[in-house]
PDB file of C-alpha atoms in Angstrom:
ATOM      1  CA  MET A   1       7.986   9.953 -21.221  1.00 52.00           C
ATOM      2  CA  THR A   2       6.161  10.482 -24.420  1.00 60.00           C
ATOM      3  CA  VAL A   3       3.848   7.612 -26.820  1.00 61.00           C
ATOM      4  CA  GLY A   4       4.400   6.947 -29.839  1.00 57.00           C
ATOM      5  CA  ASN A   5       4.395   8.913 -33.419  1.00 59.00           C
ATOM      6  CA  ASP A   6       1.528  10.796 -34.284  1.00 58.00           C
ATOM      7  CA  ALA A   7       1.844  10.222 -38.241  1.00 62.00           C
ATOM      8  CA  GLY A   8      -1.227   9.101 -39.992  1.00 64.00           C
ATOM      9  CA  MET A   9      -3.264   9.169 -36.625  1.00 73.00           C
ATOM     10  CA  SER A  10      -6.945  10.362 -36.624  1.00 85.00           C
ATOM     11  CA  ALA A  11      -7.788  13.651 -34.621  1.00 89.00           C
ATOM     12  CA  ARG A  12      -9.129  11.944 -31.793  1.00 88.00           C
ATOM     13  CA  LEU A  13      -6.840   9.267 -31.247  1.00 87.00           C
ATOM     14  CA  LYS A  14      -4.193  12.527 -31.237  1.00 88.00           C
ATOM     15  CA  GLY A  15      -6.028  13.932 -28.763  1.00 88.00           C
ATOM     16  CA  ARG A  16      -6.332  11.217 -26.795  1.00 92.00           C
ATOM     17  CA  ARG A  17      -2.359  10.246 -26.871  1.00 92.00           C
ATOM     18  CA  ARG A  18      -1.686  14.243 -25.746  1.00 92.00           C
ATOM     19  CA  ALA A  19      -4.060  13.261 -22.214  1.00 92.00           C
ATOM     20  CA  VAL A  20      -2.127  10.191 -22.006  1.00 95.00           C
ATOM     21  CA  ASN A  21       0.803  12.112 -22.395  1.00 95.00           C
ATOM     22  CA  ALA A  22       0.203  14.178 -19.984  1.00 95.00           C
ATOM     23  CA  LEU A  23      -1.557  11.969 -17.067  1.00 96.00           C
ATOM     24  CA  LEU A  24       1.938   9.862 -17.540  1.00 97.00           C
ATOM     25  CA  VAL A  25       4.048  12.949 -16.682  1.00 96.00           C
ATOM     26  CA  ASP A  26       1.667  13.666 -13.391  1.00 96.00           C
ATOM     27  CA  VAL A  27       1.777   9.853 -12.387  1.00 96.00           C
ATOM     28  CA  GLU A  28       5.767   9.646 -13.016  1.00 96.00           C
ATOM     29  CA  GLN A  29       5.674  12.701 -11.069  1.00 95.00           C
ATOM     30  CA  TRP A  30       3.732  10.913  -8.306  1.00 94.00           C
ATOM     31  CA  ALA A  31       5.904   8.064  -8.643  1.00 93.00           C
ATOM     32  CA  ASP A  32       9.144   9.877  -7.843  1.00 93.00           C
ATOM     33  CA  GLU A  33       7.866  11.725  -4.911  1.00 91.00           C
ATOM     34  CA  TYR A  34       5.847   8.745  -3.340  1.00 88.00           C
ATOM     35  CA  ASP A  35       8.630   6.616  -0.812  1.00 85.00           C
ATOM     36  CA  GLY A  36       7.154   3.857  -1.027  1.00 89.00           C
ATOM     37  CA  VAL A  37       6.758   3.319  -5.445  1.00 94.00           C
ATOM     38  CA  LYS A  38      10.008   1.406  -6.099  1.00 94.00           C
ATOM     39  CA  ALA A  39       8.624   1.474  -9.984  1.00 94.00           C
ATOM     40  CA  LEU A  40       6.125   1.972 -12.531  1.00 96.00           C
ATOM     41  CA  ALA A  41       5.726   1.204 -16.267  1.00 96.00           C
ATOM     42  CA  LEU A  42       3.380   1.300 -19.252  1.00 97.00           C
ATOM     43  CA  VAL A  43       2.052  -1.768 -20.172  1.00 96.00           C
ATOM     44  CA  GLY A  44       0.144  -3.666 -22.920  1.00 95.00           C
ATOM     45  CA  SER A  45      -0.859  -1.209 -25.840  1.00 94.00           C
ATOM     46  CA  TYR A  46       0.423   1.760 -25.279  1.00 94.00           C
ATOM     47  CA  ALA A  47       3.900   0.191 -24.280  1.00 95.00           C
ATOM     48  CA  ARG A  48       3.545  -1.136 -28.405  1.00 93.00           C
ATOM     49  CA  GLY A  49       2.628   1.920 -29.553  1.00 91.00           C
ATOM     50  CA  ALA A  50      -0.367  -0.405 -31.074  1.00 92.00           C
ATOM     51  CA  GLU A  51      -2.941   1.586 -29.088  1.00 93.00           C
ATOM     52  CA  ARG A  52      -6.500   2.532 -30.350  1.00 90.00           C
ATOM     53  CA  MET A  53      -9.462   4.545 -29.253  1.00 89.00           C
ATOM     54  CA  ALA A  54     -11.097   1.488 -27.227  1.00 91.00           C
ATOM     55  CA  SER A  55      -7.394   0.441 -25.485  1.00 94.00           C
ATOM     56  CA  ASP A  56      -7.127   1.519 -21.869  1.00 95.00           C
ATOM     57  CA  LEU A  57      -3.818   2.657 -20.311  1.00 97.00           C
ATOM     58  CA  ASP A  58      -2.051  -0.292 -18.239  1.00 97.00           C
ATOM     59  CA  LEU A  59      -0.179   0.755 -15.622  1.00 97.00           C
ATOM     60  CA  MET A  60       2.226  -1.622 -13.351  1.00 96.00           C
ATOM     61  CA  ILE A  61       3.163  -0.095  -9.981  1.00 95.00           C
ATOM     62  CA  LEU A  62       5.482  -1.566  -7.435  1.00 95.00           C
ATOM     63  CA  ALA A  63       5.761  -0.983  -4.181  1.00 93.00           C
ATOM     64  CA  ASP A  64       6.746  -1.375  -0.456  1.00 91.00           C
ATOM     65  CA  ASP A  65       3.243  -1.710   0.494  1.00 88.00           C
ATOM     66  CA  ALA A  66       1.116  -2.383  -3.110  1.00 86.00           C
ATOM     67  CA  ASN A  67      -2.114  -2.818  -0.561  1.00 83.00           C
ATOM     68  CA  ALA A  68      -1.876   0.537   1.039  1.00 82.00           C
ATOM     69  CA  LEU A  69      -1.737   1.892  -2.452  1.00 82.00           C
ATOM     70  CA  ALA A  70      -4.345   0.401  -3.597  1.00 80.00           C
ATOM     71  CA  ASN A  71      -6.968   2.541  -3.313  1.00 77.00           C
ATOM     72  CA  GLU A  72      -8.664   5.339  -5.219  1.00 69.00           C
ATOM     73  CA  ASP A  73      -7.711   8.532  -2.917  1.00 86.00           C
ATOM     74  CA  TRP A  74      -3.943   9.309  -4.697  1.00 90.00           C
ATOM     75  CA  PHE A  75      -5.290   8.948  -8.237  1.00 94.00           C
ATOM     76  CA  VAL A  76      -8.492  11.096  -8.008  1.00 92.00           C
ATOM     77  CA  ARG A  77      -6.470  13.468  -6.530  1.00 93.00           C
ATOM     78  CA  LEU A  78      -4.243  13.412  -9.921  1.00 94.00           C
ATOM     79  CA  ARG A  79      -7.534  13.318 -11.926  1.00 95.00           C
ATOM     80  CA  PRO A  80     -10.592  14.412 -10.438  1.00 96.00           C
ATOM     81  CA  ASP A  81     -12.308  13.473 -13.084  1.00 95.00           C
ATOM     82  CA  ALA A  82     -11.913   9.971 -12.624  1.00 95.00           C
ATOM     83  CA  ARG A  83     -14.487   7.241 -11.236  1.00 96.00           C
ATOM     84  CA  PHE A  84     -13.741   4.110  -9.912  1.00 95.00           C
ATOM     85  CA  ILE A  85     -14.885   1.123 -11.510  1.00 95.00           C
ATOM     86  CA  ARG A  86     -13.546  -2.036 -10.411  1.00 95.00           C
ATOM     87  CA  ALA A  87     -11.037  -3.907  -8.466  1.00 95.00           C
ATOM     88  CA  ALA A  88      -9.957  -7.376  -8.947  1.00 95.00           C
ATOM     89  CA  ASN A  89      -6.928  -9.345  -7.483  1.00 94.00           C
ATOM     90  CA  TRP A  90      -4.826 -11.480  -9.949  1.00 90.00           C
ATOM     91  CA  GLY A  91      -2.479 -13.180  -7.812  1.00 90.00           C
ATOM     92  CA  PRO A  92       0.111 -11.207  -6.601  1.00 91.00           C
ATOM     93  CA  VAL A  93      -1.754  -7.977  -8.717  1.00 94.00           C
ATOM     94  CA  ARG A  94      -4.073  -5.945  -6.746  1.00 94.00           C
ATOM     95  CA  GLU A  95      -6.268  -4.067  -9.891  1.00 95.00           C
ATOM     96  CA  ARG A  96      -7.901  -0.693  -9.947  1.00 95.00           C
ATOM     97  CA  ARG A  97     -10.087   0.535 -12.822  1.00 96.00           C
ATOM     98  CA  PHE A  98     -11.119   4.048 -13.135  1.00 96.00           C
ATOM     99  CA  ARG A  99     -12.856   5.975 -16.222  1.00 96.00           C
ATOM    100  CA  LEU A 100     -12.034   9.540 -16.786  1.00 95.00           C
ATOM    101  CA  ARG A 101     -14.482  12.524 -18.424  1.00 93.00           C
ATOM    102  CA  SER A 102     -12.812  11.748 -21.724  1.00 91.00           C
ATOM    103  CA  GLY A 103     -13.615   8.028 -21.942  1.00 92.00           C
ATOM    104  CA  LEU A 104     -10.426   6.810 -21.402  1.00 95.00           C
ATOM    105  CA  LEU A 105     -10.528   3.958 -19.368  1.00 96.00           C
ATOM    106  CA  VAL A 106      -7.081   4.055 -16.579  1.00 97.00           C
ATOM    107  CA  GLU A 107      -5.935   0.293 -15.045  1.00 97.00           C
ATOM    108  CA  LEU A 108      -3.652   0.559 -12.262  1.00 96.00           C
ATOM    109  CA  ASN A 109      -1.614  -2.564 -11.382  1.00 96.00           C
ATOM    110  CA  PHE A 110      -0.078  -2.624  -7.929  1.00 95.00           C
ATOM    111  CA  ALA A 111       1.826  -5.629  -6.561  1.00 94.00           C
ATOM    112  CA  SER A 112       5.417  -5.756  -4.264  1.00 93.00           C
ATOM    113  CA  GLU A 113       8.698  -5.738  -5.409  1.00 92.00           C
ATOM    114  CA  SER A 114       8.903  -9.513  -5.590  1.00 92.00           C
ATOM    115  CA  TRP A 115       6.595  -9.384  -8.875  1.00 93.00           C
ATOM    116  CA  ALA A 116       9.896  -8.793 -10.816  1.00 91.00           C
ATOM    117  CA  ASP A 117      11.263 -11.162  -8.954  1.00 91.00           C
ATOM    118  CA  VAL A 118      13.852 -13.502 -11.469  1.00 88.00           C
ATOM    119  CA  PRO A 119      13.215 -15.805 -12.458  1.00 91.00           C
ATOM    120  CA  LEU A 120       9.761 -14.644 -13.208  1.00 90.00           C
ATOM    121  CA  ASP A 121       7.077 -16.376 -12.907  1.00 90.00           C
ATOM    122  CA  ALA A 122       4.391 -16.810 -16.170  1.00 91.00           C
ATOM    123  CA  GLY A 123       2.171 -13.817 -15.345  1.00 90.00           C
ATOM    124  CA  THR A 124       5.155 -11.229 -15.187  1.00 91.00           C
ATOM    125  CA  ARG A 125       7.075 -12.452 -18.088  1.00 91.00           C
ATOM    126  CA  ARG A 126       3.545 -12.521 -20.057  1.00 92.00           C
ATOM    127  CA  VAL A 127       2.937  -9.119 -18.806  1.00 91.00           C
ATOM    128  CA  LEU A 128       6.525  -7.226 -19.966  1.00 92.00           C
ATOM    129  CA  GLU A 129       7.226  -9.523 -23.096  1.00 91.00           C
ATOM    130  CA  ASP A 130       3.422  -8.124 -24.616  1.00 91.00           C
ATOM    131  CA  GLY A 131       5.477  -4.774 -24.064  1.00 91.00           C
ATOM    132  CA  HIS A 132       6.577  -2.396 -21.677  1.00 93.00           C
ATOM    133  CA  ARG A 133       8.499   0.951 -20.981  1.00 94.00           C
ATOM    134  CA  ILE A 134       9.554   1.628 -17.979  1.00 93.00           C
ATOM    135  CA  LEU A 135       8.410   5.319 -16.411  1.00 95.00           C
ATOM    136  CA  TYR A 136      10.168   5.386 -12.839  1.00 95.00           C
ATOM    137  CA  ASP A 137      12.550   2.225 -11.739  1.00 92.00           C
ATOM    138  CA  THR A 138      14.449   2.184  -8.555  1.00 90.00           C
ATOM    139  CA  GLY A 139      15.999  -1.027  -9.835  1.00 84.00           C
ATOM    140  CA  PRO A 140      13.552  -4.117  -9.431  1.00 78.00           C
ATOM    141  CA  LEU A 141      11.934  -3.954 -13.399  1.00 82.00           C
ATOM    142  CA  ARG A 142      15.019  -3.242 -15.048  1.00 80.00           C
ATOM    143  CA  VAL A 143      16.615  -5.970 -13.602  1.00 78.00           C
ATOM    144  CA  ALA A 144      13.832  -8.181 -14.313  1.00 78.00           C
ATOM    145  CA  ALA A 145      13.584  -7.157 -18.057  1.00 76.00           C
ATOM    146  CA  SER A 146      17.029  -7.375 -18.744  1.00 73.00           C
ATOM    147  CA  ALA A 147      17.565 -10.801 -16.982  1.00 63.00           C
ATOM    148  CA  VAL A 148      14.936 -12.538 -19.574  1.00 63.00           C
ATOM    149  CA  GLY A 149      15.986 -10.277 -22.802  1.00 70.00           C
ATOM    150  CA  ILE A 150      13.125  -8.186 -22.993  1.00 62.00           C
ATOM    151  CA  ASP A 151      14.008  -4.763 -21.939  1.00 52.00           C
ATOM    152  CA  ARG A 152      12.443  -2.322 -24.035  1.00 48.00           C
TER     153      ARG A 152
END
């Protein structure tokens, strides 16, 4: 999955985009290899193609056991330079935020498959409508997005 078009973009932002694309490839591969992951989506400004240097990279991960994945071990193995910043809980979503040596903030959001149950709750709808790109899916995100006409 490649993020956006580089035309008219600063060299710094082009470099950031290359780093994001490499990270997305690694996270997609991890999701494909980890049996418990049901779906992975890029959400927010990178999904919309509206990122700036200050933008964070937001990923939504649906899993059989979201709480078990909401630790830093697997992500730090993918990006050893990642520094854990904070943990927060937003209803059914477990957020884990990291900063990479490059300065990129990566927000990992974990929830069970029920996060994408139709009809969507207001929070899920808002996240998907704000921009999303499905990177890996065994079914729940495509059904949710297409059921409400926001399949992007």
